[in-house]
CSV table of C-alpha atoms and ligand atoms in Angstrom, one decimal:
chain,number,residue,atom,x,y,z
A,1,UNK,CA,-43.4,11.5,-2.5
A,2,UNK,CA,-42.3,9.4,0.6
A,3,UNK,CA,-38.9,10.3,1.9
A,4,UNK,CA,-36.1,8.3,3.6
A,5,UNK,CA,-32.6,8.8,5.0
A,6,UNK,CA,-29.8,8.1,2.6
A,7,UNK,CA,-26.1,8.6,1.8
A,8,UNK,CA,-26.4,11.0,-1.1
A,9,UNK,CA,-23.6,12.0,-3.5
A,10,UNK,CA,-24.0,15.5,-4.8
A,11,UNK,CA,-20.5,16.0,-6.1
A,12,UNK,CA,-18.0,13.3,-7.3
A,13,UNK,CA,-15.3,15.3,-5.4
A,14,UNK,CA,-17.0,14.9,-2.0
A,15,UNK,CA,-18.0,12.1,0.2
A,16,UNK,CA,-21.7,11.3,0.3
A,17,UNK,CA,-23.8,13.4,2.8
A,18,UNK,CA,-26.5,11.9,5.1
A,19,UNK,CA,-29.8,13.5,4.0
A,20,UNK,CA,-33.4,13.0,2.9
A,21,UNK,CA,-34.1,11.4,-0.5
A,22,UNK,CA,-37.2,10.2,-2.3
A,23,UNK,CA,-38.1,6.5,-1.6
A,24,UNK,CA,-37.6,4.6,-4.9
A,25,UNK,CA,-40.6,2.9,-6.6
A,26,UNK,CA,-40.4,-0.7,-7.9
A,27,UNK,CA,-40.2,-0.6,-11.7
A,28,UNK,CA,-41.2,-4.2,-12.4
A,29,UNK,CA,-43.1,-7.1,-10.8
A,30,UNK,CA,-39.7,-8.6,-10.0
A,31,UNK,CA,-38.6,-5.7,-7.8
A,32,UNK,CA,-39.7,-4.9,-4.2
A,33,UNK,CA,-38.9,-2.3,-1.7
A,34,UNK,CA,-36.9,-3.7,1.3
A,35,UNK,CA,-35.7,-2.2,4.6
A,36,UNK,CA,-31.9,-2.0,4.3
A,37,UNK,CA,-30.1,-3.6,7.3
A,38,UNK,CA,-26.4,-3.6,6.4
A,39,UNK,CA,-24.4,-2.3,3.5
A,40,UNK,CA,-20.6,-2.9,2.8
A,41,UNK,CA,-18.4,0.0,1.9
A,42,UNK,CA,-16.4,-2.0,-0.8
A,43,UNK,CA,-13.7,-0.4,-3.0
A,44,UNK,CA,-16.2,-0.6,-5.9
A,45,UNK,CA,-18.6,1.5,-4.0
A,46,UNK,CA,-16.0,4.2,-3.5
A,47,UNK,CA,-15.1,4.1,-7.2
A,48,UNK,CA,-18.8,4.5,-8.2
A,49,UNK,CA,-19.4,7.3,-5.7
A,50,UNK,CA,-16.3,9.1,-7.2
A,51,UNK,CA,-17.8,8.8,-10.7
A,52,UNK,CA,-14.7,6.8,-11.6
A,53,UNK,CA,-16.2,3.4,-12.4
A,54,UNK,CA,-16.4,2.4,-16.0
A,55,UNK,CA,-20.2,2.0,-15.7
A,56,UNK,CA,-20.6,5.5,-14.3
A,57,UNK,CA,-23.1,7.6,-16.3
A,58,UNK,CA,-22.1,10.9,-14.4
A,59,UNK,CA,-25.7,11.2,-13.1
A,60,UNK,CA,-26.1,13.1,-9.8
A,61,UNK,CA,-27.4,13.0,-7.2
A,62,UNK,CA,-26.8,9.3,-6.6
A,63,UNK,CA,-27.0,6.9,-3.7
A,64,UNK,CA,-23.9,4.7,-3.5
A,65,UNK,CA,-23.9,1.0,-2.6
A,66,UNK,CA,-23.8,-2.1,-4.8
A,67,UNK,CA,-25.2,-4.7,-2.5
A,68,UNK,CA,-26.8,-5.1,0.9
A,69,UNK,CA,-28.7,-7.2,3.4
A,70,UNK,CA,-32.3,-6.1,3.5
A,71,UNK,CA,-35.6,-7.2,5.0
A,72,UNK,CA,-38.6,-7.9,2.8
A,73,UNK,CA,-42.1,-6.9,3.7
A,74,UNK,CA,-42.8,-10.6,4.5
A,75,UNK,CA,-40.1,-10.4,7.2
A,76,UNK,CA,-37.5,-12.6,5.3
A,77,UNK,CA,-34.0,-11.2,5.1
A,78,UNK,CA,-32.2,-11.3,1.8
A,79,UNK,CA,-28.8,-10.6,0.4
A,80,UNK,CA,-29.2,-8.7,-2.8
A,81,UNK,CA,-27.1,-7.0,-5.5
A,82,UNK,CA,-28.4,-3.6,-6.6
A,83,UNK,CA,-29.7,-3.4,-10.2
A,84,UNK,CA,-29.1,0.4,-10.4
A,85,UNK,CA,-25.9,2.4,-10.2
A,86,UNK,CA,-27.7,5.7,-9.5
A,87,UNK,CA,-30.1,4.6,-6.7
A,88,UNK,CA,-27.9,2.2,-4.7
A,89,UNK,CA,-28.3,0.6,-1.3
A,90,UNK,CA,-26.9,3.1,1.2
A,91,UNK,CA,-30.3,4.2,2.4
A,92,UNK,CA,-33.1,3.2,4.7
A,93,UNK,CA,-34.8,1.5,1.8
A,94,UNK,CA,-33.7,0.1,-1.5
A,95,UNK,CA,-35.1,-1.9,-4.5
A,96,UNK,CA,-34.2,-5.6,-4.5
A,97,UNK,CA,-34.9,-7.7,-7.6
A,98,UNK,CA,-35.9,-11.3,-6.9
A,99,UNK,CA,-33.4,-12.5,-9.6
A,100,UNK,CA,-30.6,-10.7,-7.8
A,101,UNK,CA,-31.6,-11.7,-4.3
A,102,UNK,CA,-31.0,-14.7,-2.1
A,103,UNK,CA,-33.0,-15.5,1.1
A,104,UNK,CA,-30.7,-15.7,4.2
A,105,UNK,CA,-30.9,-18.5,6.7
A,106,UNK,CA,-32.2,-17.3,10.2
A,107,UNK,CA,-28.8,-17.7,11.8
A,108,UNK,CA,-26.9,-15.4,9.3
A,109,UNK,CA,-25.3,-12.3,10.7
A,110,UNK,CA,-26.4,-9.4,8.5
A,111,UNK,CA,-23.2,-7.3,9.1
A,112,UNK,CA,-20.9,-10.3,8.3
A,113,UNK,CA,-22.8,-11.2,5.1
A,114,UNK,CA,-22.7,-7.5,4.0
A,115,UNK,CA,-19.0,-7.3,4.7
A,116,UNK,CA,-18.0,-10.6,3.1
A,117,UNK,CA,-20.1,-11.4,0.1
A,118,UNK,CA,-18.5,-8.9,-2.4
A,119,UNK,CA,-14.9,-9.8,-1.6
A,120,UNK,CA,-15.5,-13.5,-1.1
A,121,UNK,CA,-17.7,-14.1,-4.2
A,122,UNK,CA,-14.9,-12.6,-6.4
A,123,UNK,CA,-12.7,-15.7,-5.9
A,124,UNK,CA,-15.5,-18.2,-5.3
A,125,UNK,CA,-17.2,-17.4,-8.6
A,126,UNK,CA,-13.9,-17.1,-10.4
A,127,UNK,CA,-12.7,-20.5,-9.3
A,128,UNK,CA,-16.1,-22.2,-9.8
A,129,UNK,CA,-17.5,-20.5,-12.9
A,130,UNK,CA,-14.5,-18.9,-14.8
A,131,UNK,CA,-11.7,-21.5,-14.3
A,132,UNK,CA,-13.0,-24.4,-12.4
A,133,UNK,CA,-10.4,-25.3,-9.8
A,134,UNK,CA,-9.4,-29.0,-10.0
A,135,UNK,CA,-8.6,-30.8,-6.7
A,136,UNK,CA,-5.0,-30.5,-5.8
A,137,UNK,CA,-4.1,-27.7,-8.1
A,138,UNK,CA,-1.7,-24.9,-7.2
A,139,UNK,CA,-3.1,-21.3,-6.8
A,140,UNK,CA,-1.2,-18.0,-6.5
A,141,UNK,CA,-3.2,-15.1,-5.1
A,142,UNK,CA,-1.7,-11.8,-6.2
A,143,UNK,CA,-2.9,-9.1,-3.8
A,144,UNK,CA,-3.6,-11.5,-0.9
A,145,UNK,CA,-3.3,-8.8,1.8
A,146,UNK,CA,-6.6,-7.1,0.9
A,147,UNK,CA,-10.0,-8.4,2.1
A,148,UNK,CA,-10.8,-10.1,-1.2
A,149,UNK,CA,-7.3,-11.6,-1.6
A,150,UNK,CA,-7.2,-13.0,2.0
A,151,UNK,CA,-10.6,-14.6,1.4
A,152,UNK,CA,-9.3,-16.0,-1.9
A,153,UNK,CA,-6.6,-17.9,-0.1
A,154,UNK,CA,-9.3,-19.5,2.1
A,155,UNK,CA,-11.7,-20.0,-0.7
A,156,UNK,CA,-9.1,-21.8,-2.9
A,157,UNK,CA,-8.3,-24.1,0.0
A,158,UNK,CA,-12.1,-24.8,0.6
A,159,UNK,CA,-12.5,-25.6,-3.0
A,160,UNK,CA,-9.8,-28.2,-3.0
A,161,UNK,CA,-6.5,-26.5,-3.9
A,162,UNK,CA,-3.4,-28.5,-3.0
A,163,UNK,CA,-1.2,-25.5,-2.6
A,164,UNK,CA,-2.0,-21.8,-2.2
A,165,UNK,CA,0.6,-19.0,-2.2
A,166,UNK,CA,-0.4,-15.5,-1.1
A,167,UNK,CA,1.5,-12.5,-2.4
A,168,UNK,CA,1.1,-8.9,-1.2
A,169,UNK,CA,2.9,-6.0,0.4
A,170,UNK,CA,2.0,-5.8,4.0
A,171,UNK,CA,4.2,-8.0,6.1
A,172,UNK,CA,1.8,-8.3,9.1
A,173,UNK,CA,-1.1,-9.3,6.9
A,174,UNK,CA,1.2,-11.8,5.1
A,175,UNK,CA,2.0,-13.4,8.5
A,176,UNK,CA,-1.8,-13.7,9.2
A,177,UNK,CA,-2.3,-15.5,5.9
A,178,UNK,CA,-0.2,-18.4,7.0
A,179,UNK,CA,-2.7,-19.1,9.8
A,180,UNK,CA,-5.6,-18.6,7.4
A,181,UNK,CA,-4.3,-21.5,5.3
A,182,UNK,CA,-1.6,-20.1,2.9
A,183,UNK,CA,1.1,-22.7,2.2
A,184,UNK,CA,3.6,-20.0,1.5
A,185,UNK,CA,3.6,-16.2,1.2
A,186,UNK,CA,5.7,-13.8,-0.9
A,187,UNK,CA,6.3,-10.2,0.0
A,188,UNK,CA,6.0,-7.8,-2.9
A,189,UNK,CA,8.6,-5.1,-2.3
A,190,UNK,CA,10.2,-2.3,-4.3
A,191,UNK,CA,13.1,-4.6,-5.1
A,192,UNK,CA,11.7,-6.2,-8.2
A,193,UNK,CA,14.6,-8.7,-8.7
A,194,UNK,CA,14.3,-10.1,-5.2
A,195,UNK,CA,10.5,-10.2,-5.5
A,196,UNK,CA,10.8,-12.0,-8.8
A,197,UNK,CA,13.1,-14.6,-7.3
A,198,UNK,CA,10.8,-15.2,-4.4
A,199,UNK,CA,7.7,-15.5,-6.7
A,200,UNK,CA,9.6,-17.9,-8.9
A,201,UNK,CA,10.6,-20.1,-6.0
A,202,UNK,CA,7.2,-20.2,-4.4
A,203,UNK,CA,4.8,-20.1,-7.3
A,204,UNK,CA,6.4,-21.1,-10.6
A,205,UNK,CA,4.4,-24.2,-10.8
A,206,UNK,CA,1.0,-22.5,-10.2
A,207,UNK,CA,-2.0,-23.7,-12.2
A,208,UNK,CA,-4.1,-20.6,-11.5
A,209,UNK,CA,-3.3,-17.0,-10.6
A,210,UNK,CA,-6.1,-15.0,-8.9
A,211,UNK,CA,-5.0,-11.4,-9.6
A,212,UNK,CA,-6.3,-8.5,-7.6
A,213,UNK,CA,-3.4,-6.2,-8.6
A,214,UNK,CA,-2.8,-5.9,-12.3
A,215,UNK,CA,-0.4,-3.0,-13.2
A,216,UNK,CA,3.3,-3.3,-12.7
A,217,UNK,CA,3.3,-6.2,-10.1
A,218,UNK,CA,1.2,-8.4,-12.4
A,219,UNK,CA,3.3,-7.5,-15.4
A,220,UNK,CA,6.4,-8.6,-13.5
A,221,UNK,CA,4.8,-11.7,-12.0
A,222,UNK,CA,3.5,-13.0,-15.3
A,223,UNK,CA,6.9,-12.9,-16.9
A,224,UNK,CA,8.6,-14.4,-13.9
A,225,UNK,CA,6.1,-17.3,-13.6
A,226,UNK,CA,6.2,-18.2,-17.3
A,227,UNK,CA,10.0,-18.1,-17.4
A,228,UNK,CA,10.5,-20.1,-14.3
A,229,UNK,CA,8.0,-22.9,-14.7
A,230,UNK,CA,9.3,-26.4,-15.5
A,231,UNK,CA,6.9,-27.1,-18.3
A,232,UNK,CA,5.7,-24.0,-20.2
A,233,UNK,CA,3.1,-26.0,-22.1
A,234,UNK,CA,1.3,-26.8,-18.9
A,235,UNK,CA,-1.7,-24.4,-18.7
A,236,UNK,CA,-1.4,-21.3,-16.5
A,237,UNK,CA,-4.8,-19.8,-16.0
A,238,UNK,CA,-4.6,-16.1,-15.1
A,239,UNK,CA,-7.9,-14.7,-13.7
A,240,UNK,CA,-8.0,-10.9,-13.6
A,241,UNK,CA,-10.3,-9.7,-10.8
A,242,UNK,CA,-9.1,-6.4,-9.4
A,243,UNK,CA,-6.7,-3.6,-10.4
A,244,UNK,CA,-5.6,-1.9,-7.2
A,245,UNK,CA,-2.0,-1.5,-8.6
A,246,UNK,CA,-3.0,0.0,-11.9
A,247,UNK,CA,-5.6,-0.2,-14.7
A,248,UNK,CA,-3.2,-1.3,-17.4
A,249,UNK,CA,-0.1,-3.4,-17.9
A,250,UNK,CA,2.3,-4.2,-20.8
A,251,UNK,CA,2.3,-7.8,-21.9
A,252,UNK,CA,5.1,-8.9,-24.3
A,253,UNK,CA,3.6,-10.9,-27.2
A,254,UNK,CA,6.2,-13.6,-26.6
A,255,UNK,CA,4.6,-14.4,-23.3
A,256,UNK,CA,1.5,-15.6,-25.1
A,257,UNK,CA,3.5,-17.6,-27.7
A,258,UNK,CA,6.1,-19.2,-25.5
A,259,UNK,CA,3.9,-20.6,-22.9
A,260,UNK,CA,0.4,-21.9,-22.4
A,261,UNK,CA,-1.0,-18.9,-20.6
A,262,UNK,CA,-4.8,-18.2,-20.6
A,263,UNK,CA,-5.8,-14.7,-19.6
A,264,UNK,CA,-9.3,-13.9,-18.6
A,265,UNK,CA,-11.3,-11.7,-16.1
A,266,UNK,CA,-14.0,-12.5,-13.6
A,267,UNK,CA,-16.7,-10.1,-12.5
A,268,UNK,CA,-20.2,-9.0,-13.2
A,269,UNK,CA,-20.4,-8.9,-17.0
A,270,UNK,CA,-17.9,-11.8,-17.5
A,271,UNK,CA,-20.1,-14.1,-15.5
A,272,UNK,CA,-23.9,-14.2,-16.0
A,273,UNK,CA,-26.1,-13.0,-13.1
A,274,UNK,CA,-27.8,-16.4,-12.8
A,275,UNK,CA,-24.4,-18.1,-12.3
A,276,UNK,CA,-23.6,-15.7,-9.5
A,277,UNK,CA,-26.9,-16.4,-7.8
A,278,UNK,CA,-26.5,-20.1,-8.1
A,279,UNK,CA,-23.2,-19.8,-6.2
A,280,UNK,CA,-24.4,-17.6,-3.4
A,281,UNK,CA,-26.1,-20.1,-1.0
A,282,UNK,CA,-23.0,-22.3,-0.7
A,283,UNK,CA,-20.9,-19.2,-0.1
A,284,UNK,CA,-23.3,-17.9,2.6
A,285,UNK,CA,-23.1,-21.2,4.3
A,286,UNK,CA,-19.3,-20.9,4.5
A,287,UNK,CA,-19.5,-17.3,5.8
A,288,UNK,CA,-22.0,-18.4,8.5
A,289,UNK,CA,-19.9,-21.4,9.4
A,290,UNK,CA,-16.9,-19.1,9.9
A,291,UNK,CA,-14.7,-21.0,7.4
A,292,UNK,CA,-14.1,-17.7,5.6
A,293,UNK,CA,-12.8,-15.2,8.2
A,294,UNK,CA,-14.6,-11.8,8.1
A,295,UNK,CA,-14.3,-8.8,10.3
A,296,UNK,CA,-17.2,-6.3,9.9
A,297,UNK,CA,-16.6,-2.8,11.3
A,298,UNK,CA,-20.1,-1.5,11.7
A,299,UNK,CA,-21.1,2.2,11.8
A,300,UNK,CA,-24.4,4.0,11.6
A,301,UNK,CA,-25.4,5.1,8.1
A,302,UNK,CA,-25.8,8.6,9.6
A,303,UNK,CA,-22.0,8.6,10.0
A,304,UNK,CA,-21.4,8.0,6.3
A,305,UNK,CA,-19.1,11.0,5.8
A,306,UNK,CA,-16.9,10.0,8.7
A,307,UNK,CA,-16.8,6.4,7.4
A,308,UNK,CA,-15.7,7.7,4.0
A,309,UNK,CA,-12.9,9.8,5.3
A,310,UNK,CA,-11.5,7.3,7.7
A,311,UNK,CA,-8.7,5.0,6.4
A,312,UNK,CA,-9.8,1.4,6.1
A,313,UNK,CA,-8.3,-0.9,8.7
A,314,UNK,CA,-6.5,-3.7,6.9
A,315,UNK,CA,-8.5,-6.9,7.1
A,316,UNK,CA,-11.7,-5.2,8.1
A,317,UNK,CA,-14.6,-4.0,6.0
A,318,UNK,CA,-16.7,-1.0,7.0
A,319,UNK,CA,-20.4,-1.9,7.1
A,320,UNK,CA,-23.0,0.9,7.4
A,321,UNK,CA,-26.2,0.2,9.3
A,322,UNK,CA,-29.3,2.4,8.6
B,1,NAP,N1,-14.3,-8.5,-10.1
B,1,NAP,C1,-14.9,-8.8,-9.0
B,1,NAP,O1,-15.8,-9.6,-8.9
B,1,NAP,C2,-14.5,-8.1,-7.7
B,1,NAP,C3,-15.1,-8.3,-6.5
B,1,NAP,C4,-14.6,-7.7,-5.3
B,1,NAP,C5,-13.5,-6.9,-5.4
B,1,NAP,N2,-12.9,-6.7,-6.6
B,1,NAP,C6,-11.7,-5.8,-6.7
B,1,NAP,O2,-10.6,-6.4,-6.1
B,1,NAP,C7,-9.8,-5.4,-5.6
B,1,NAP,C8,-9.5,-5.7,-4.1
B,1,NAP,O3,-10.7,-5.6,-3.4
B,1,NAP,P1,-10.7,-5.7,-1.8
B,1,NAP,O4,-12.1,-5.7,-1.3
B,1,NAP,O5,-9.8,-6.8,-1.3
B,1,NAP,O6,-10.0,-4.3,-1.4
B,1,NAP,P2,-9.2,-4.0,0.0
B,1,NAP,O7,-9.7,-4.8,1.1
B,1,NAP,O8,-9.3,-2.5,0.1
B,1,NAP,O9,-7.7,-4.4,-0.3
B,1,NAP,C9,-6.9,-3.8,-1.2
B,1,NAP,C10,-5.5,-4.2,-1.0
B,1,NAP,O10,-4.7,-3.8,-2.1
B,1,NAP,C11,-3.4,-3.7,-1.7
B,1,NAP,N3,-2.7,-2.8,-2.6
B,1,NAP,C12,-3.1,-1.5,-2.9
B,1,NAP,N4,-2.2,-1.0,-3.8
B,1,NAP,C13,-1.3,-2.0,-4.1
B,1,NAP,C14,-0.2,-2.0,-5.0
B,1,NAP,N5,0.2,-1.0,-5.7
B,1,NAP,N6,0.5,-3.2,-5.0
B,1,NAP,C15,0.2,-4.2,-4.2
B,1,NAP,N7,-0.9,-4.2,-3.3
B,1,NAP,C16,-1.6,-3.1,-3.3
B,1,NAP,C17,-3.4,-3.3,-0.2
B,1,NAP,O11,-2.6,-4.3,0.4
B,1,NAP,P3,-1.2,-3.9,1.2
B,1,NAP,O12,-1.7,-3.5,2.6
B,1,NAP,O13,-0.4,-5.1,1.2
B,1,NAP,O14,-0.6,-2.7,0.4
B,1,NAP,C18,-4.8,-3.4,0.2
B,1,NAP,O15,-5.0,-4.1,1.4
B,1,NAP,C19,-10.5,-4.1,-5.9
B,1,NAP,O16,-9.9,-3.6,-7.1
B,1,NAP,C20,-11.9,-4.5,-6.0
B,1,NAP,O17,-12.6,-3.5,-6.8
B,1,NAP,C21,-13.4,-7.3,-7.7
């Protein structure tokens, strides 16, 4: 069997190790073997490599990586989403299915695309396919200081939002959001009363909440927004995308009866794969044009253990290059 270099997880308690692994074989006519050029180390990749994602089957060894930029045998470069959770993309070669791939324009920067697609598509797809953003609407991004949240602020503006408020913890990143297009920012602090007042003042009239936090901050925010808005019968669409602050929250039933709140999630599973694919070309154009800011921190795939153990730099996404 042909061999390749790969990041290989042999224990869910350890980072992946750089070692030899068998080259995967296409399983259908729709799949082909591509040379991997750049792979993003997204939070979802870490969760999968720790065996902690809800789709995890516990199978080891595994190769992490949920997406990548690769080069087809015909020379064309594609961005693709892996079809398999066990044999992922952090390797010299990976399987790319045509129905999960999009050909990149010549000018596309592979590292930037690998860094930005996962975080950027979360809000792009949510605001186009889950709850279509109407021009002029108000959007609150909960968790706007992460990669995906900061991009959500820019994406909401690009898609026509009239007002975008970013809420998060890190004061430096909040300041940066203002220059990235946020109309207002709210710092989420340990003082829940002060945070609640600030959220009510800045975002009570939101039409859509793009939520990367869940857990206690989302629980507090939903009550604050519903109580403070001037017309509770006006729809508040809450789109659940990430859960960095906790996997569960308590929602009082009265919140659903006393206001027009519509709660739904956005992610693979909630949105069909063909809808994702249809949105990707426009998103790639925005990333290429620089309208969605992205900072790729590239490292050789051979340094995967070091990449895993190093704290992420806020606002940057580690990209591994085979
Ligand atoms: N459903 C989808 O399609 C989809 C796609 C992409 C990502 N996601 C999910 O979205 C989430 C964010 O992804 P990302 O790429 O933006 O990750 P990231 O760049 O690592 O950012 C995570 C941010 O979360 C903030 N945070 C962590 N714990 C917090 C807490 N208790 N309260 C408030 N803020 C907290 C941190 O900001 P501070 O510095 O301010 O603390 C951090 O910058 C992840 O859960 C990811 O899996 C979902």
